[in-house]
């Protein structure tokens, strides 16, 4: 399992609508994410800033490649999200892991990325 954290920026004023449409995403999108290796995906919003915590089975890059191979799942959903999220390059970033504490101990740097989602099991 690997944990990835990303930051994104919403278009001005899009926060309430973004939160509304994410109360439940389309079933076919959820199924494609799961089939591609997503175990858990959480999103937090602070104003126009989004923070995604994504736990994947084989790593985020592998998951993205699997999603690309599936092709478009729901073009209307993609268009809706594109209308709400700022697409400028500087609006997105993958955050670097610094530190994690789990029941097994504490971990720094890249080790923190792998264990951040650990449940101690």
Tab-separated table of N, CA, C and O in Angstrom:
chain	number	residue	atom	x	y	z
A	1	UNK	N	0.838	-1.180	0.000
A	1	UNK	CA	0.000	0.000	0.000
A	1	UNK	C	0.880	1.240	0.000
A	1	UNK	O	1.945	1.250	0.582
A	2	UNK	N	0.409	2.273	-0.675
A	2	UNK	CA	1.109	3.554	-0.706
A	2	UNK	C	0.107	4.675	-0.483
A	2	UNK	O	-1.022	4.595	-0.943
A	3	UNK	N	0.541	5.682	0.239
A	3	UNK	CA	-0.282	6.856	0.503
A	3	UNK	C	0.274	8.024	-0.288
A	3	UNK	O	1.481	8.278	-0.266
A	4	UNK	N	-0.596	8.738	-0.981
A	4	UNK	CA	-0.229	9.946	-1.719
A	4	UNK	C	-1.128	11.068	-1.225
A	4	UNK	O	-2.324	10.869	-1.033
A	5	UNK	N	-0.539	12.238	-1.020
A	5	UNK	CA	-1.316	13.410	-0.617
A	5	UNK	C	-1.125	14.464	-1.694
A	5	UNK	O	0.006	14.743	-2.104
A	6	UNK	N	-2.224	15.024	-2.164
A	6	UNK	CA	-2.174	16.053	-3.198
A	6	UNK	C	-2.961	17.276	-2.771
A	6	UNK	O	-3.918	17.173	-2.001
A	7	UNK	N	-2.531	18.397	-3.300
A	7	UNK	CA	-3.227	19.661	-3.093
A	7	UNK	C	-3.732	20.124	-4.446
A	7	UNK	O	-3.061	19.971	-5.467
A	8	UNK	N	-4.944	20.672	-4.457
A	8	UNK	CA	-5.507	21.249	-5.683
A	8	UNK	C	-6.241	22.523	-5.288
A	8	UNK	O	-6.556	22.738	-4.120
A	9	UNK	N	-6.509	23.359	-6.264
A	9	UNK	CA	-7.222	24.613	-6.010
A	9	UNK	C	-8.498	24.630	-6.839
A	9	UNK	O	-8.498	24.286	-8.025
A	10	UNK	N	-9.565	25.053	-6.198
A	10	UNK	CA	-10.848	25.197	-6.895
A	10	UNK	C	-10.909	26.539	-7.611
A	10	UNK	O	-10.212	27.489	-7.240
A	11	UNK	N	-11.765	26.610	-8.594
A	11	UNK	CA	-12.056	27.896	-9.211
A	11	UNK	C	-12.791	28.751	-8.166
A	11	UNK	O	-13.501	28.207	-7.308
A	12	UNK	N	-12.610	30.062	-8.206
A	12	UNK	CA	-13.256	30.923	-7.206
A	12	UNK	C	-14.762	30.669	-7.106
A	12	UNK	O	-15.461	30.606	-8.118
A	13	UNK	N	-15.219	30.464	-5.885
A	13	UNK	CA	-16.638	30.258	-5.627
A	13	UNK	C	-17.158	28.858	-5.890
A	13	UNK	O	-18.335	28.581	-5.678
A	14	UNK	N	-16.301	27.940	-6.344
A	14	UNK	CA	-16.757	26.593	-6.714
A	14	UNK	C	-16.836	25.633	-5.528
A	14	UNK	O	-17.334	24.521	-5.677
A	15	UNK	N	-16.377	26.049	-4.358
A	15	UNK	CA	-16.306	25.152	-3.206
A	15	UNK	C	-17.605	24.478	-2.829
A	15	UNK	O	-17.653	23.240	-2.703
A	16	UNK	N	-18.690	25.238	-2.638
A	16	UNK	CA	-19.951	24.585	-2.252
A	16	UNK	C	-20.432	23.560	-3.287
A	16	UNK	O	-20.870	22.469	-2.926
A	17	UNK	N	-20.327	23.883	-4.555
A	17	UNK	CA	-20.767	22.949	-5.607
A	17	UNK	C	-19.882	21.705	-5.629
A	17	UNK	O	-20.369	20.582	-5.771
A	18	UNK	N	-18.566	21.900	-5.461
A	18	UNK	CA	-17.631	20.771	-5.443
A	18	UNK	C	-17.995	19.821	-4.292
A	18	UNK	O	-18.057	18.612	-4.479
A	19	UNK	N	-18.228	20.390	-3.118
A	19	UNK	CA	-18.605	19.568	-1.965
A	19	UNK	C	-19.920	18.842	-2.230
A	19	UNK	O	-20.074	17.655	-1.899
A	20	UNK	N	-20.870	19.542	-2.838
A	20	UNK	CA	-22.178	18.946	-3.125
A	20	UNK	C	-22.048	17.743	-4.060
A	20	UNK	O	-22.612	16.684	-3.786
A	21	UNK	N	-21.319	17.895	-5.148
A	21	UNK	CA	-21.241	16.792	-6.116
A	21	UNK	C	-20.402	15.633	-5.590
A	21	UNK	O	-20.498	14.524	-6.103
A	22	UNK	N	-19.599	15.898	-4.555
A	22	UNK	CA	-18.818	14.814	-3.969
A	22	UNK	C	-19.513	14.158	-2.781
A	22	UNK	O	-18.918	13.328	-2.091
A	23	UNK	N	-20.774	14.513	-2.538
A	23	UNK	CA	-21.496	13.804	-1.488
A	23	UNK	C	-21.650	12.333	-1.862
A	23	UNK	O	-21.720	11.462	-1.006
A	24	UNK	N	-21.653	12.073	-3.165
A	24	UNK	CA	-21.675	10.708	-3.695
A	24	UNK	C	-21.267	10.784	-5.158
A	24	UNK	O	-21.982	11.355	-5.967
A	25	UNK	N	-20.111	10.197	-5.472
A	25	UNK	CA	-19.645	10.238	-6.857
A	25	UNK	C	-20.359	9.147	-7.660
A	25	UNK	O	-20.908	8.211	-7.076
A	26	UNK	N	-20.364	9.261	-8.992
A	26	UNK	CA	-21.022	8.238	-9.809
A	26	UNK	C	-20.454	6.837	-9.545
A	26	UNK	O	-19.233	6.661	-9.379
A	27	UNK	N	-21.325	5.852	-9.488
A	27	UNK	CA	-20.935	4.473	-9.174
A	27	UNK	C	-19.880	3.948	-10.136
A	27	UNK	O	-18.961	3.221	-9.724
A	28	UNK	N	-19.981	4.321	-11.420
A	28	UNK	CA	-19.001	3.805	-12.386
A	28	UNK	C	-17.610	4.412	-12.151
A	28	UNK	O	-16.598	3.759	-12.405
A	29	UNK	N	-17.552	5.635	-11.622
A	29	UNK	CA	-16.259	6.237	-11.276
A	29	UNK	C	-15.680	5.522	-10.064
A	29	UNK	O	-14.498	5.160	-10.034
A	30	UNK	N	-16.511	5.300	-9.053
A	30	UNK	CA	-16.053	4.574	-7.861
A	30	UNK	C	-15.530	3.189	-8.244
A	30	UNK	O	-14.457	2.769	-7.800
A	31	UNK	N	-16.266	2.473	-9.077
A	31	UNK	CA	-15.859	1.124	-9.489
A	31	UNK	C	-14.529	1.160	-10.240
A	31	UNK	O	-13.667	0.297	-10.024
A	32	UNK	N	-14.352	2.140	-11.116
A	32	UNK	CA	-13.100	2.249	-11.875
A	32	UNK	C	-11.929	2.564	-10.947
A	32	UNK	O	-10.823	2.011	-11.113
A	33	UNK	N	-12.142	3.443	-9.974
A	33	UNK	CA	-11.078	3.756	-9.015
A	33	UNK	C	-10.690	2.504	-8.233
A	33	UNK	O	-9.494	2.199	-8.085
A	34	UNK	N	-11.672	1.777	-7.747
A	34	UNK	CA	-11.381	0.548	-6.995
A	34	UNK	C	-10.675	-0.483	-7.868
A	34	UNK	O	-9.704	-1.109	-7.449
A	35	UNK	N	-11.154	-0.664	-9.101
A	35	UNK	CA	-10.538	-1.633	-10.015
A	35	UNK	C	-9.108	-1.250	-10.373
A	35	UNK	O	-8.290	-2.119	-10.685
A	36	UNK	N	-8.805	0.032	-10.304
A	36	UNK	CA	-7.467	0.517	-10.644
A	36	UNK	C	-6.505	0.480	-9.459
A	36	UNK	O	-5.329	0.772	-9.622
A	37	UNK	N	-7.018	0.147	-8.281
A	37	UNK	CA	-6.135	-0.014	-7.138
A	37	UNK	C	-6.300	0.980	-6.011
A	37	UNK	O	-5.508	0.983	-5.068
A	38	UNK	N	-7.330	1.824	-6.064
A	38	UNK	CA	-7.563	2.759	-4.958
A	38	UNK	C	-8.251	2.010	-3.827
A	38	UNK	O	-9.304	1.404	-4.023
A	39	UNK	N	-7.633	2.062	-2.655
A	39	UNK	CA	-8.233	1.447	-1.466
A	39	UNK	C	-9.068	2.467	-0.704
A	39	UNK	O	-10.119	2.154	-0.172
A	40	UNK	N	-8.557	3.695	-0.624
A	40	UNK	CA	-9.244	4.758	0.125
A	40	UNK	C	-8.851	6.087	-0.497
A	40	UNK	O	-7.703	6.284	-0.874
A	41	UNK	N	-9.812	6.989	-0.600
A	41	UNK	CA	-9.552	8.342	-1.116
A	41	UNK	C	-10.385	9.289	-0.266
A	41	UNK	O	-11.600	9.147	-0.190
A	42	UNK	N	-9.726	10.219	0.373
A	42	UNK	CA	-10.410	11.201	1.192
A	42	UNK	C	-10.063	12.587	0.680
A	42	UNK	O	-8.934	12.821	0.242
A	43	UNK	N	-11.032	13.494	0.737
A	43	UNK	CA	-10.810	14.873	0.296
A	43	UNK	C	-11.245	15.803	1.415
A	43	UNK	O	-12.337	15.646	1.974
A	44	UNK	N	-10.373	16.765	1.720
A	44	UNK	CA	-10.708	17.838	2.653
A	44	UNK	C	-10.683	19.142	1.885
A	44	UNK	O	-9.915	19.305	0.938
A	45	UNK	N	-11.520	20.075	2.304
A	45	UNK	CA	-11.577	21.388	1.644
A	45	UNK	C	-11.401	22.478	2.682
A	45	UNK	O	-11.999	22.452	3.753
A	46	UNK	N	-10.558	23.441	2.358
A	46	UNK	CA	-10.375	24.648	3.156
A	46	UNK	C	-10.523	25.816	2.189
A	46	UNK	O	-9.598	26.123	1.441
A	47	UNK	N	-11.712	26.419	2.162
A	47	UNK	CA	-11.966	27.483	1.201
A	47	UNK	C	-11.878	26.938	-0.208
A	47	UNK	O	-12.590	26.000	-0.570
A	48	UNK	N	-10.959	27.481	-0.999
A	48	UNK	CA	-10.762	27.018	-2.371
A	48	UNK	C	-9.619	26.019	-2.496
A	48	UNK	O	-9.221	25.670	-3.606
A	49	UNK	N	-9.087	25.551	-1.373
A	49	UNK	CA	-8.011	24.555	-1.401
A	49	UNK	C	-8.566	23.175	-1.087
A	49	UNK	O	-9.382	23.010	-0.177
A	50	UNK	N	-8.120	22.195	-1.859
A	50	UNK	CA	-8.490	20.797	-1.654
A	50	UNK	C	-7.254	20.012	-1.255
A	50	UNK	O	-6.156	20.266	-1.764
A	51	UNK	N	-7.438	19.064	-0.361
A	51	UNK	CA	-6.360	18.167	0.031
A	51	UNK	C	-6.880	16.743	-0.106
A	51	UNK	O	-7.895	16.381	0.487
A	52	UNK	N	-6.187	15.962	-0.929
A	52	UNK	CA	-6.574	14.583	-1.210
A	52	UNK	C	-5.597	13.639	-0.515
A	52	UNK	O	-4.383	13.794	-0.674
A	53	UNK	N	-6.113	12.666	0.201
A	53	UNK	CA	-5.311	11.589	0.758
A	53	UNK	C	-5.751	10.325	0.035
A	53	UNK	O	-6.922	9.939	0.116
A	54	UNK	N	-4.826	9.729	-0.715
A	54	UNK	CA	-5.164	8.614	-1.595
A	54	UNK	C	-4.321	7.408	-1.204
A	54	UNK	O	-3.086	7.480	-1.231
A	55	UNK	N	-4.975	6.325	-0.830
A	55	UNK	CA	-4.276	5.084	-0.500
A	55	UNK	C	-4.491	4.106	-1.642
A	55	UNK	O	-5.633	3.806	-2.007
A	56	UNK	N	-3.381	3.616	-2.202
A	56	UNK	CA	-3.451	2.705	-3.345
A	56	UNK	C	-2.732	1.400	-3.030
A	56	UNK	O	-1.810	1.365	-2.206
A	57	UNK	N	-3.133	0.361	-3.706
A	57	UNK	CA	-2.541	-0.961	-3.500
A	57	UNK	C	-1.109	-1.004	-4.028
A	57	UNK	O	-0.202	-1.460	-3.344
A	58	UNK	N	-0.892	-0.526	-5.249
A	58	UNK	CA	0.399	-0.663	-5.922
A	58	UNK	C	1.083	0.665	-6.205
A	58	UNK	O	1.977	0.721	-7.055
A	59	UNK	N	0.654	1.734	-5.571
A	59	UNK	CA	1.259	3.045	-5.816
A	59	UNK	C	0.394	3.886	-6.735
A	59	UNK	O	-0.342	3.376	-7.586
A	60	UNK	N	0.507	5.191	-6.546
A	60	UNK	CA	-0.331	6.132	-7.272
A	60	UNK	C	-0.056	6.107	-8.777
A	60	UNK	O	-0.985	6.137	-9.586
A	61	UNK	N	1.213	6.041	-9.176
A	61	UNK	CA	1.538	6.033	-10.605
A	61	UNK	C	0.944	4.813	-11.307
A	61	UNK	O	0.424	4.918	-12.421
A	62	UNK	N	1.001	3.660	-10.662
A	62	UNK	CA	0.410	2.441	-11.234
A	62	UNK	C	-1.097	2.591	-11.359
A	62	UNK	O	-1.695	2.226	-12.375
A	63	UNK	N	-1.709	3.167	-10.331
A	63	UNK	CA	-3.156	3.393	-10.362
A	63	UNK	C	-3.537	4.328	-11.504
A	63	UNK	O	-4.508	4.070	-12.237
A	64	UNK	N	-2.779	5.429	-11.667
A	64	UNK	CA	-3.062	6.355	-12.768
A	64	UNK	C	-2.947	5.669	-14.121
A	64	UNK	O	-3.769	5.900	-15.014
A	65	UNK	N	-1.941	4.824	-14.290
A	65	UNK	CA	-1.773	4.120	-15.565
A	65	UNK	C	-2.956	3.191	-15.831
A	65	UNK	O	-3.460	3.119	-16.951
A	66	UNK	N	-3.418	2.507	-14.811
A	66	UNK	CA	-4.595	1.643	-14.972
A	66	UNK	C	-5.824	2.459	-15.358
A	66	UNK	O	-6.624	2.025	-16.191
A	67	UNK	N	-5.976	3.625	-14.742
A	67	UNK	CA	-7.113	4.487	-15.086
A	67	UNK	C	-7.011	4.948	-16.541
A	67	UNK	O	-8.014	4.969	-17.257
A	68	UNK	N	-5.813	5.316	-16.965
A	68	UNK	CA	-5.626	5.738	-18.370
A	68	UNK	C	-6.017	4.623	-19.335
A	68	UNK	O	-6.630	4.872	-20.376
A	69	UNK	N	-5.645	3.385	-18.996
A	69	UNK	CA	-5.956	2.247	-19.864
A	69	UNK	C	-7.464	1.981	-19.950
A	69	UNK	O	-7.940	1.470	-20.959
A	70	UNK	N	-8.201	2.342	-18.911
A	70	UNK	CA	-9.662	2.168	-18.949
A	70	UNK	C	-10.332	3.136	-19.910
A	70	UNK	O	-11.411	2.861	-20.418
A	71	UNK	N	-9.678	4.269	-20.158
A	71	UNK	CA	-10.261	5.277	-21.031
A	71	UNK	C	-11.321	6.078	-20.289
A	71	UNK	O	-11.541	5.890	-19.099
A	72	UNK	N	-12.016	6.960	-21.004
A	72	UNK	CA	-13.035	7.788	-20.357
A	72	UNK	C	-14.143	6.924	-19.746
A	72	UNK	O	-14.685	6.052	-20.411
A	73	UNK	N	-14.458	7.195	-18.480
A	73	UNK	CA	-15.498	6.431	-17.782
A	73	UNK	C	-16.820	7.197	-17.823
A	73	UNK	O	-17.859	6.639	-18.129
A	74	UNK	N	-16.762	8.492	-17.504
A	74	UNK	CA	-17.963	9.323	-17.447
A	74	UNK	C	-17.581	10.739	-17.896
A	74	UNK	O	-17.245	11.578	-17.065
A	75	UNK	N	-17.612	10.997	-19.201
A	75	UNK	CA	-17.196	12.302	-19.710
A	75	UNK	C	-17.960	13.476	-19.089
A	75	UNK	O	-17.387	14.546	-18.903
A	76	UNK	N	-19.228	13.288	-18.745
A	76	UNK	CA	-19.986	14.371	-18.119
A	76	UNK	C	-19.419	14.700	-16.736
A	76	UNK	O	-19.345	15.866	-16.353
A	77	UNK	N	-19.024	13.678	-15.970
A	77	UNK	CA	-18.399	13.898	-14.661
A	77	UNK	C	-17.077	14.646	-14.841
A	77	UNK	O	-16.795	15.609	-14.128
A	78	UNK	N	-16.269	14.193	-15.790
A	78	UNK	CA	-14.985	14.846	-16.051
A	78	UNK	C	-15.185	16.324	-16.379
A	78	UNK	O	-14.456	17.189	-15.881
A	79	UNK	N	-16.173	16.609	-17.216
A	79	UNK	CA	-16.457	17.990	-17.603
A	79	UNK	C	-16.908	18.815	-16.393
A	79	UNK	O	-16.492	19.967	-16.225
A	80	UNK	N	-17.743	18.239	-15.548
A	80	UNK	CA	-18.202	18.930	-14.347
A	80	UNK	C	-17.022	19.253	-13.432
A	80	UNK	O	-16.863	20.396	-12.989
A	81	UNK	N	-16.170	18.269	-13.172
A	81	UNK	CA	-15.021	18.495	-12.283
A	81	UNK	C	-14.081	19.522	-12.895
A	81	UNK	O	-13.568	20.407	-12.194
A	82	UNK	N	-13.857	19.444	-14.191
A	82	UNK	CA	-13.007	20.436	-14.859
A	82	UNK	C	-13.561	21.849	-14.715
A	82	UNK	O	-12.810	22.813	-14.658
A	83	UNK	N	-14.871	21.980	-14.633
A	83	UNK	CA	-15.471	23.312	-14.489
A	83	UNK	C	-15.311	23.861	-13.071
A	83	UNK	O	-15.450	25.062	-12.853
A	84	UNK	N	-15.013	22.993	-12.116
A	84	UNK	CA	-14.907	23.398	-10.719
A	84	UNK	C	-13.469	23.536	-10.223
A	84	UNK	O	-13.190	24.325	-9.318
A	85	UNK	N	-12.552	22.767	-10.807
A	85	UNK	CA	-11.165	22.737	-10.343
A	85	UNK	C	-10.291	23.558	-11.277
A	85	UNK	O	-10.371	23.423	-12.504
A	86	UNK	N	-9.459	24.401	-10.689
A	86	UNK	CA	-8.518	25.233	-11.447
A	86	UNK	C	-7.502	24.311	-12.120
A	86	UNK	O	-6.847	23.514	-11.450
A	87	UNK	N	-7.371	24.388	-13.425
A	87	UNK	CA	-6.509	23.465	-14.164
A	87	UNK	C	-5.079	23.969	-14.350
A	87	UNK	O	-4.265	23.289	-14.951
A	88	UNK	N	-4.754	25.151	-13.819
A	88	UNK	CA	-3.387	25.675	-13.958
A	88	UNK	C	-2.400	24.746	-13.255
A	88	UNK	O	-2.689	24.204	-12.182
A	89	UNK	N	-1.230	24.556	-13.880
A	89	UNK	CA	-0.217	23.663	-13.312
A	89	UNK	C	0.098	23.987	-11.861
A	89	UNK	O	0.267	23.093	-11.041
A	90	UNK	N	0.179	25.276	-11.534
A	90	UNK	CA	0.535	25.659	-10.168
A	90	UNK	C	-0.590	25.392	-9.160
A	90	UNK	O	-0.396	25.530	-7.954
A	91	UNK	N	-1.743	24.979	-9.631
A	91	UNK	CA	-2.860	24.682	-8.733
A	91	UNK	C	-2.787	23.270	-8.162
A	91	UNK	O	-3.550	22.920	-7.281
A	92	UNK	N	-1.872	22.455	-8.682
A	92	UNK	CA	-1.755	21.067	-8.253
A	92	UNK	C	-0.358	20.798	-7.718
A	92	UNK	O	0.627	21.321	-8.234
A	93	UNK	N	-0.290	19.965	-6.706
A	93	UNK	CA	1.009	19.527	-6.195
A	93	UNK	C	0.825	18.219	-5.449
A	93	UNK	O	-0.193	18.011	-4.777
A	94	UNK	N	1.789	17.332	-5.593
A	94	UNK	CA	1.855	16.155	-4.745
A	94	UNK	C	2.749	16.541	-3.581
A	94	UNK	O	3.870	17.023	-3.784
A	95	UNK	N	2.242	16.366	-2.374
A	95	UNK	CA	2.980	16.784	-1.192
A	95	UNK	C	3.990	15.717	-0.793
A	95	UNK	O	3.700	14.518	-0.846
A	96	UNK	N	5.174	16.152	-0.401
A	96	UNK	CA	6.235	15.238	0.015
A	96	UNK	C	5.998	14.779	1.449
A	96	UNK	O	5.687	15.588	2.325
A	97	UNK	N	6.154	13.476	1.697
A	97	UNK	CA	5.988	12.984	3.061
A	97	UNK	C	7.149	13.466	3.933
A	97	UNK	O	8.290	13.537	3.485
A	98	UNK	N	6.835	13.807	5.161
A	98	UNK	CA	7.849	14.266	6.104
A	98	UNK	C	7.977	13.290	7.263
A	98	UNK	O	9.073	12.837	7.578
A	99	UNK	N	6.859	12.936	7.895
A	99	UNK	CA	6.901	12.114	9.099
A	99	UNK	C	5.574	11.411	9.286
A	99	UNK	O	4.523	11.952	8.919
A	100	UNK	N	5.602	10.213	9.840
A	100	UNK	CA	4.382	9.475	10.176
A	100	UNK	C	4.606	8.705	11.470
A	100	UNK	O	5.712	8.229	11.733
A	101	UNK	N	3.552	8.581	12.252
A	101	UNK	CA	3.573	7.753	13.447
A	101	UNK	C	2.445	6.740	13.322
A	101	UNK	O	1.304	7.093	13.011
A	102	UNK	N	2.760	5.490	13.511
A	102	UNK	CA	1.785	4.407	13.459
A	102	UNK	C	1.948	3.568	14.725
A	102	UNK	O	2.875	3.797	15.505
A	103	UNK	N	1.099	2.575	14.911
A	103	UNK	CA	1.295	1.685	16.067
A	103	UNK	C	2.661	0.974	16.045
A	103	UNK	O	3.176	0.593	17.090
A	104	UNK	N	3.259	0.852	14.852
A	104	UNK	CA	4.545	0.174	14.730
A	104	UNK	C	5.731	1.073	15.079
A	104	UNK	O	6.828	0.603	15.281
A	105	UNK	N	5.538	2.376	15.058
A	105	UNK	CA	6.650	3.286	15.340
A	105	UNK	C	6.490	4.576	14.563
A	105	UNK	O	5.396	4.937	14.136
A	106	UNK	N	7.620	5.254	14.351
A	106	UNK	CA	7.598	6.490	13.573
A	106	UNK	C	8.533	6.361	12.382
A	106	UNK	O	9.506	5.616	12.420
A	107	UNK	N	8.198	7.096	11.328
A	107	UNK	CA	8.898	6.958	10.063
A	107	UNK	C	9.057	8.320	9.419
A	107	UNK	O	8.159	9.144	9.491
A	108	UNK	N	10.183	8.543	8.764
A	108	UNK	CA	10.418	9.814	8.103
A	108	UNK	C	10.583	9.657	6.604
A	108	UNK	O	10.824	8.560	6.089
A	109	UNK	N	10.443	10.761	5.896
A	109	UNK	CA	10.664	10.812	4.449
A	109	UNK	C	9.780	9.863	3.679
A	109	UNK	O	8.596	9.712	3.972
A	110	UNK	N	10.336	9.212	2.662
A	110	UNK	CA	9.560	8.314	1.807
A	110	UNK	C	8.954	7.154	2.591
A	110	UNK	O	7.900	6.652	2.211
A	111	UNK	N	9.601	6.732	3.682
A	111	UNK	CA	9.008	5.664	4.503
A	111	UNK	C	7.660	6.122	5.068
A	111	UNK	O	6.772	5.311	5.270
A	112	UNK	N	7.527	7.410	5.329
A	112	UNK	CA	6.263	7.954	5.848
A	112	UNK	C	5.159	7.823	4.808
A	112	UNK	O	3.992	7.641	5.166
A	113	UNK	N	5.485	7.894	3.519
A	113	UNK	CA	4.469	7.747	2.463
A	113	UNK	C	3.876	6.344	2.494
A	113	UNK	O	2.685	6.162	2.345
A	114	UNK	N	4.694	5.342	2.693
A	114	UNK	CA	4.233	3.963	2.635
A	114	UNK	C	3.434	3.595	3.876
A	114	UNK	O	2.428	2.915	3.773
A	115	UNK	N	3.837	4.060	5.028
A	115	UNK	CA	3.181	3.625	6.261
A	115	UNK	C	2.088	4.562	6.731
A	115	UNK	O	1.371	4.234	7.668
A	116	UNK	N	1.916	5.706	6.121
A	116	UNK	CA	0.952	6.681	6.636
A	116	UNK	C	-0.453	6.125	6.750
A	116	UNK	O	-1.205	6.531	7.600
A	117	UNK	N	-0.819	5.175	5.926
A	117	UNK	CA	-2.155	4.594	5.985
A	117	UNK	C	-2.226	3.300	6.766
A	117	UNK	O	-3.249	2.655	6.801
A	118	UNK	N	-1.148	2.917	7.405
A	118	UNK	CA	-1.095	1.666	8.158
A	118	UNK	C	-2.109	1.673	9.287
A	118	UNK	O	-2.322	2.671	9.954
A	119	UNK	N	-2.704	0.529	9.511
A	119	UNK	CA	-3.653	0.386	10.616
A	119	UNK	C	-3.053	-0.390	11.763
A	119	UNK	O	-3.726	-0.642	12.757
A	120	UNK	N	-1.804	-0.801	11.612
A	120	UNK	CA	-1.174	-1.570	12.677
A	120	UNK	C	-1.483	-3.051	12.609
A	120	UNK	O	-1.065	-3.811	13.443
A	121	UNK	N	-2.232	-3.459	11.610
A	121	UNK	CA	-2.598	-4.873	11.491
A	121	UNK	C	-1.480	-5.679	10.882
A	121	UNK	O	-0.635	-5.207	10.201
